[in-house]
């Protein structure tokens, strides 16, 4: 297959979105690789993406580094050449919050965390339940906040929460 078109990388809601142009109609899937650090050539596979998709999210991008990405298309006859490398520098990202704790009272959950950053513009609080782990619901709170209340959670469901600082 032909090599995928120019890659773009953007930072969206705490994740790196990598997008590309589909230059072939014979690929079965794509392989996305990442290396960490400016100019690094130590790429590792991070995702296999269906042929009908032209973007994916990297939820494990290094928040204190330059992240470099490249992509190839694959079919039964072999692999395309690697795309051009695209880089995104996340070193200006605010420090991640720590010590996330959840306390429950009836159907309400109070989240608390340590604010380890002095330059966030807001925090994003995300939650999902075991009824649908693919759907996050998110809220934002002001900078320097260290608590958030989720009210009226459904009983008998397990919930997961995460908090991130953004600027």
PDB file of C-alpha atoms in Angstrom:
ATOM      1  CA  UNK A   1       0.000   0.000   0.000  1.00  0.00           C
ATOM      2  CA  UNK A   2       0.978   3.638  -0.346  1.00  0.00           C
ATOM      3  CA  UNK A   3       2.442   5.396   2.676  1.00  0.00           C
ATOM      4  CA  UNK A   4      -0.145   7.378   4.680  1.00  0.00           C
ATOM      5  CA  UNK A   5      -0.248  11.112   4.064  1.00  0.00           C
ATOM      6  CA  UNK A   6       1.224  13.808   6.200  1.00  0.00           C
ATOM      7  CA  UNK A   7       0.700  13.231   9.903  1.00  0.00           C
ATOM      8  CA  UNK A   8      -0.521  15.947  12.225  1.00  0.00           C
ATOM      9  CA  UNK A   9      -0.384  15.848  16.008  1.00  0.00           C
ATOM     10  CA  UNK A  10      -2.443  18.000  18.343  1.00  0.00           C
ATOM     11  CA  UNK A  11      -2.962  18.064  22.093  1.00  0.00           C
ATOM     12  CA  UNK A  12      -6.649  17.703  22.928  1.00  0.00           C
ATOM     13  CA  UNK A  13      -8.154  17.145  26.356  1.00  0.00           C
ATOM     14  CA  UNK A  14      -4.981  15.666  27.799  1.00  0.00           C
ATOM     15  CA  UNK A  15      -4.319  13.307  24.893  1.00  0.00           C
ATOM     16  CA  UNK A  16      -2.318  13.541  21.680  1.00  0.00           C
ATOM     17  CA  UNK A  17      -4.475  13.171  18.591  1.00  0.00           C
ATOM     18  CA  UNK A  18      -2.549  11.857  15.572  1.00  0.00           C
ATOM     19  CA  UNK A  19      -4.297  12.291  12.207  1.00  0.00           C
ATOM     20  CA  UNK A  20      -3.311  11.439   8.632  1.00  0.00           C
ATOM     21  CA  UNK A  21      -4.483  11.318   5.019  1.00  0.00           C
ATOM     22  CA  UNK A  22      -5.400   7.916   3.600  1.00  0.00           C
ATOM     23  CA  UNK A  23      -3.421   7.585   0.369  1.00  0.00           C
ATOM     24  CA  UNK A  24      -4.313   3.977  -0.364  1.00  0.00           C
ATOM     25  CA  UNK A  25      -7.415   1.864  -0.723  1.00  0.00           C
ATOM     26  CA  UNK A  26      -5.660  -1.483  -0.216  1.00  0.00           C
ATOM     27  CA  UNK A  27      -4.458  -1.266   3.392  1.00  0.00           C
ATOM     28  CA  UNK A  28      -5.909  -3.629   5.979  1.00  0.00           C
ATOM     29  CA  UNK A  29      -4.720  -1.610   8.972  1.00  0.00           C
ATOM     30  CA  UNK A  30      -2.170   0.949  10.136  1.00  0.00           C
ATOM     31  CA  UNK A  31       0.644   0.647  12.668  1.00  0.00           C
ATOM     32  CA  UNK A  32       1.409   3.767  14.730  1.00  0.00           C
ATOM     33  CA  UNK A  33       4.735   4.154  16.501  1.00  0.00           C
ATOM     34  CA  UNK A  34       5.990   6.698  19.043  1.00  0.00           C
ATOM     35  CA  UNK A  35       9.412   7.689  20.277  1.00  0.00           C
ATOM     36  CA  UNK A  36      10.005   9.996  23.223  1.00  0.00           C
ATOM     37  CA  UNK A  37      12.521  12.819  23.213  1.00  0.00           C
ATOM     38  CA  UNK A  38      13.562  15.353  20.629  1.00  0.00           C
ATOM     39  CA  UNK A  39      15.151  13.610  17.649  1.00  0.00           C
ATOM     40  CA  UNK A  40      14.747  10.137  19.176  1.00  0.00           C
ATOM     41  CA  UNK A  41      14.683   7.237  16.727  1.00  0.00           C
ATOM     42  CA  UNK A  42      13.751   4.618  19.353  1.00  0.00           C
ATOM     43  CA  UNK A  43      10.232   3.997  18.068  1.00  0.00           C
ATOM     44  CA  UNK A  44       7.873   1.467  19.623  1.00  0.00           C
ATOM     45  CA  UNK A  45       4.481   0.273  18.392  1.00  0.00           C
ATOM     46  CA  UNK A  46       1.670   1.932  20.336  1.00  0.00           C
ATOM     47  CA  UNK A  47      -1.427   1.221  18.234  1.00  0.00           C
ATOM     48  CA  UNK A  48      -2.873  -0.859  15.443  1.00  0.00           C
ATOM     49  CA  UNK A  49      -5.644   1.110  13.750  1.00  0.00           C
ATOM     50  CA  UNK A  50      -8.401  -0.086  11.396  1.00  0.00           C
ATOM     51  CA  UNK A  51      -8.079   0.892   7.740  1.00  0.00           C
ATOM     52  CA  UNK A  52     -11.250   2.974   7.803  1.00  0.00           C
ATOM     53  CA  UNK A  53      -9.849   5.267  10.517  1.00  0.00           C
ATOM     54  CA  UNK A  54      -7.618   8.281   9.865  1.00  0.00           C
ATOM     55  CA  UNK A  55      -6.935   9.451  13.431  1.00  0.00           C
ATOM     56  CA  UNK A  56      -6.218   7.947  16.827  1.00  0.00           C
ATOM     57  CA  UNK A  57      -5.504   9.120  20.383  1.00  0.00           C
ATOM     58  CA  UNK A  58      -2.344   8.499  22.360  1.00  0.00           C
ATOM     59  CA  UNK A  59      -3.429   8.528  26.001  1.00  0.00           C
ATOM     60  CA  UNK A  60       0.078   7.622  27.228  1.00  0.00           C
ATOM     61  CA  UNK A  61       2.069  10.397  25.587  1.00  0.00           C
ATOM     62  CA  UNK A  62       4.935  11.658  27.733  1.00  0.00           C
ATOM     63  CA  UNK A  63       3.740  14.903  29.324  1.00  0.00           C
ATOM     64  CA  UNK A  64       7.271  16.215  29.876  1.00  0.00           C
ATOM     65  CA  UNK A  65       8.831  15.353  26.525  1.00  0.00           C
ATOM     66  CA  UNK A  66       8.664  15.692  22.804  1.00  0.00           C
ATOM     67  CA  UNK A  67       6.599  12.827  21.380  1.00  0.00           C
ATOM     68  CA  UNK A  68       7.445  11.714  17.838  1.00  0.00           C
ATOM     69  CA  UNK A  69       5.044   9.681  15.695  1.00  0.00           C
ATOM     70  CA  UNK A  70       5.226   7.741  12.443  1.00  0.00           C
ATOM     71  CA  UNK A  71       2.730   5.498  10.682  1.00  0.00           C
ATOM     72  CA  UNK A  72       2.676   2.769   8.055  1.00  0.00           C
ATOM     73  CA  UNK A  73      -0.090   0.995   6.164  1.00  0.00           C
ATOM     74  CA  UNK A  74      -0.177  -2.804   6.057  1.00  0.00           C
ATOM     75  CA  UNK A  75      -1.868  -5.293   3.715  1.00  0.00           C
ATOM     76  CA  UNK A  76      -1.394  -8.929   2.642  1.00  0.00           C
ATOM     77  CA  UNK A  77       1.409  -7.952   0.253  1.00  0.00           C
ATOM     78  CA  UNK A  78       3.481  -6.139   2.875  1.00  0.00           C
ATOM     79  CA  UNK A  79       3.983  -2.775   4.524  1.00  0.00           C
ATOM     80  CA  UNK A  80       4.163   0.735   3.119  1.00  0.00           C
ATOM     81  CA  UNK A  81       7.197   2.887   3.877  1.00  0.00           C
ATOM     82  CA  UNK A  82       6.958   4.787   7.162  1.00  0.00           C
ATOM     83  CA  UNK A  83       5.297   8.180   6.922  1.00  0.00           C
ATOM     84  CA  UNK A  84       7.205  11.351   7.657  1.00  0.00           C
ATOM     85  CA  UNK A  85       7.666  11.804  11.401  1.00  0.00           C
ATOM     86  CA  UNK A  86       5.551  14.392  13.202  1.00  0.00           C
ATOM     87  CA  UNK A  87       6.526  15.718  16.642  1.00  0.00           C
ATOM     88  CA  UNK A  88       4.658  17.462  19.413  1.00  0.00           C
ATOM     89  CA  UNK A  89       6.343  19.007  22.458  1.00  0.00           C
ATOM     90  CA  UNK A  90       4.351  18.619  25.660  1.00  0.00           C
ATOM     91  CA  UNK A  91       7.037  19.888  28.014  1.00  0.00           C
ATOM     92  CA  UNK A  92       4.974  23.004  28.754  1.00  0.00           C
ATOM     93  CA  UNK A  93       2.115  20.908  30.089  1.00  0.00           C
ATOM     94  CA  UNK A  94       1.246  21.495  33.734  1.00  0.00           C
ATOM     95  CA  UNK A  95       2.315  18.968  36.344  1.00  0.00           C
ATOM     96  CA  UNK A  96      -0.210  16.203  36.911  1.00  0.00           C
ATOM     97  CA  UNK A  97      -2.274  16.206  40.093  1.00  0.00           C
ATOM     98  CA  UNK A  98      -1.566  13.419  42.582  1.00  0.00           C
ATOM     99  CA  UNK A  99      -3.103  11.602  45.543  1.00  0.00           C
ATOM    100  CA  UNK A 100      -6.581  11.332  44.022  1.00  0.00           C
ATOM    101  CA  UNK A 101      -8.961  10.133  46.699  1.00  0.00           C
ATOM    102  CA  UNK A 102     -12.689   9.403  46.598  1.00  0.00           C
ATOM    103  CA  UNK A 103     -15.043   9.474  49.543  1.00  0.00           C
ATOM    104  CA  UNK A 104     -18.609   8.228  49.239  1.00  0.00           C
ATOM    105  CA  UNK A 105     -21.761   9.338  50.982  1.00  0.00           C
ATOM    106  CA  UNK A 106     -24.946   7.638  49.799  1.00  0.00           C
ATOM    107  CA  UNK A 107     -25.033   8.297  46.004  1.00  0.00           C
ATOM    108  CA  UNK A 108     -22.484  11.122  45.999  1.00  0.00           C
ATOM    109  CA  UNK A 109     -18.724  10.927  45.477  1.00  0.00           C
ATOM    110  CA  UNK A 110     -16.333  13.633  46.605  1.00  0.00           C
ATOM    111  CA  UNK A 111     -12.982  13.668  44.796  1.00  0.00           C
ATOM    112  CA  UNK A 112      -9.913  15.329  46.303  1.00  0.00           C
ATOM    113  CA  UNK A 113      -6.377  15.642  44.904  1.00  0.00           C
ATOM    114  CA  UNK A 114      -3.105  17.499  45.321  1.00  0.00           C
ATOM    115  CA  UNK A 115      -2.530  20.384  42.913  1.00  0.00           C
ATOM    116  CA  UNK A 116       1.104  19.994  41.793  1.00  0.00           C
ATOM    117  CA  UNK A 117       1.037  22.745  39.198  1.00  0.00           C
ATOM    118  CA  UNK A 118       1.119  26.512  39.372  1.00  0.00           C
ATOM    119  CA  UNK A 119       0.207  27.172  35.746  1.00  0.00           C
ATOM    120  CA  UNK A 120      -2.941  25.166  34.994  1.00  0.00           C
ATOM    121  CA  UNK A 121      -5.896  27.025  33.507  1.00  0.00           C
ATOM    122  CA  UNK A 122      -8.336  24.369  34.750  1.00  0.00           C
ATOM    123  CA  UNK A 123      -8.667  20.745  35.816  1.00  0.00           C
ATOM    124  CA  UNK A 124     -10.587  18.126  33.862  1.00  0.00           C
ATOM    125  CA  UNK A 125     -12.362  15.500  35.943  1.00  0.00           C
ATOM    126  CA  UNK A 126     -13.382  12.360  34.071  1.00  0.00           C
ATOM    127  CA  UNK A 127     -15.501   9.427  35.173  1.00  0.00           C
ATOM    128  CA  UNK A 128     -16.893   6.278  33.688  1.00  0.00           C
ATOM    129  CA  UNK A 129     -18.917   3.425  35.026  1.00  0.00           C
ATOM    130  CA  UNK A 130     -18.708  -0.315  34.539  1.00  0.00           C
ATOM    131  CA  UNK A 131     -21.946  -0.072  32.549  1.00  0.00           C
ATOM    132  CA  UNK A 132     -20.039   1.607  29.686  1.00  0.00           C
ATOM    133  CA  UNK A 133     -16.271   1.879  30.106  1.00  0.00           C
ATOM    134  CA  UNK A 134     -15.784   3.492  26.702  1.00  0.00           C
ATOM    135  CA  UNK A 135     -17.744   6.623  27.572  1.00  0.00           C
ATOM    136  CA  UNK A 136     -16.091   9.186  29.777  1.00  0.00           C
ATOM    137  CA  UNK A 137     -18.097  11.999  31.214  1.00  0.00           C
ATOM    138  CA  UNK A 138     -16.017  15.031  31.998  1.00  0.00           C
ATOM    139  CA  UNK A 139     -16.331  18.250  33.938  1.00  0.00           C
ATOM    140  CA  UNK A 140     -13.936  21.134  34.415  1.00  0.00           C
ATOM    141  CA  UNK A 141     -13.081  23.125  37.502  1.00  0.00           C
ATOM    142  CA  UNK A 142     -11.120  26.299  38.073  1.00  0.00           C
ATOM    143  CA  UNK A 143      -7.346  26.415  38.558  1.00  0.00           C
ATOM    144  CA  UNK A 144      -6.106  25.652  42.072  1.00  0.00           C
ATOM    145  CA  UNK A 145      -9.222  23.578  42.809  1.00  0.00           C
ATOM    146  CA  UNK A 146      -8.595  20.428  44.836  1.00  0.00           C
ATOM    147  CA  UNK A 147     -12.089  18.982  45.195  1.00  0.00           C
ATOM    148  CA  UNK A 148     -15.103  18.037  43.092  1.00  0.00           C
ATOM    149  CA  UNK A 149     -18.486  16.546  43.965  1.00  0.00           C
ATOM    150  CA  UNK A 150     -20.327  14.067  41.739  1.00  0.00           C
ATOM    151  CA  UNK A 151     -23.937  13.877  42.856  1.00  0.00           C
ATOM    152  CA  UNK A 152     -26.647  11.282  42.270  1.00  0.00           C
ATOM    153  CA  UNK A 153     -24.470   8.425  41.038  1.00  0.00           C
ATOM    154  CA  UNK A 154     -26.371   5.267  40.191  1.00  0.00           C
ATOM    155  CA  UNK A 155     -26.275   2.654  42.931  1.00  0.00           C
ATOM    156  CA  UNK A 156     -24.734  -0.775  42.291  1.00  0.00           C
ATOM    157  CA  UNK A 157     -22.310   0.479  39.618  1.00  0.00           C
ATOM    158  CA  UNK A 158     -18.553   0.725  39.854  1.00  0.00           C
ATOM    159  CA  UNK A 159     -17.069   4.069  38.848  1.00  0.00           C
ATOM    160  CA  UNK A 160     -13.566   5.114  37.872  1.00  0.00           C
ATOM    161  CA  UNK A 161     -12.307   8.673  38.116  1.00  0.00           C
ATOM    162  CA  UNK A 162      -9.279  10.583  36.907  1.00  0.00           C
ATOM    163  CA  UNK A 163      -8.171  14.210  37.149  1.00  0.00           C
ATOM    164  CA  UNK A 164      -5.758  16.102  34.925  1.00  0.00           C
ATOM    165  CA  UNK A 165      -4.442  19.646  34.805  1.00  0.00           C
ATOM    166  CA  UNK A 166      -4.519  21.556  31.526  1.00  0.00           C
ATOM    167  CA  UNK A 167      -3.292  24.897  30.309  1.00  0.00           C
TER     168      UNK A 167
END
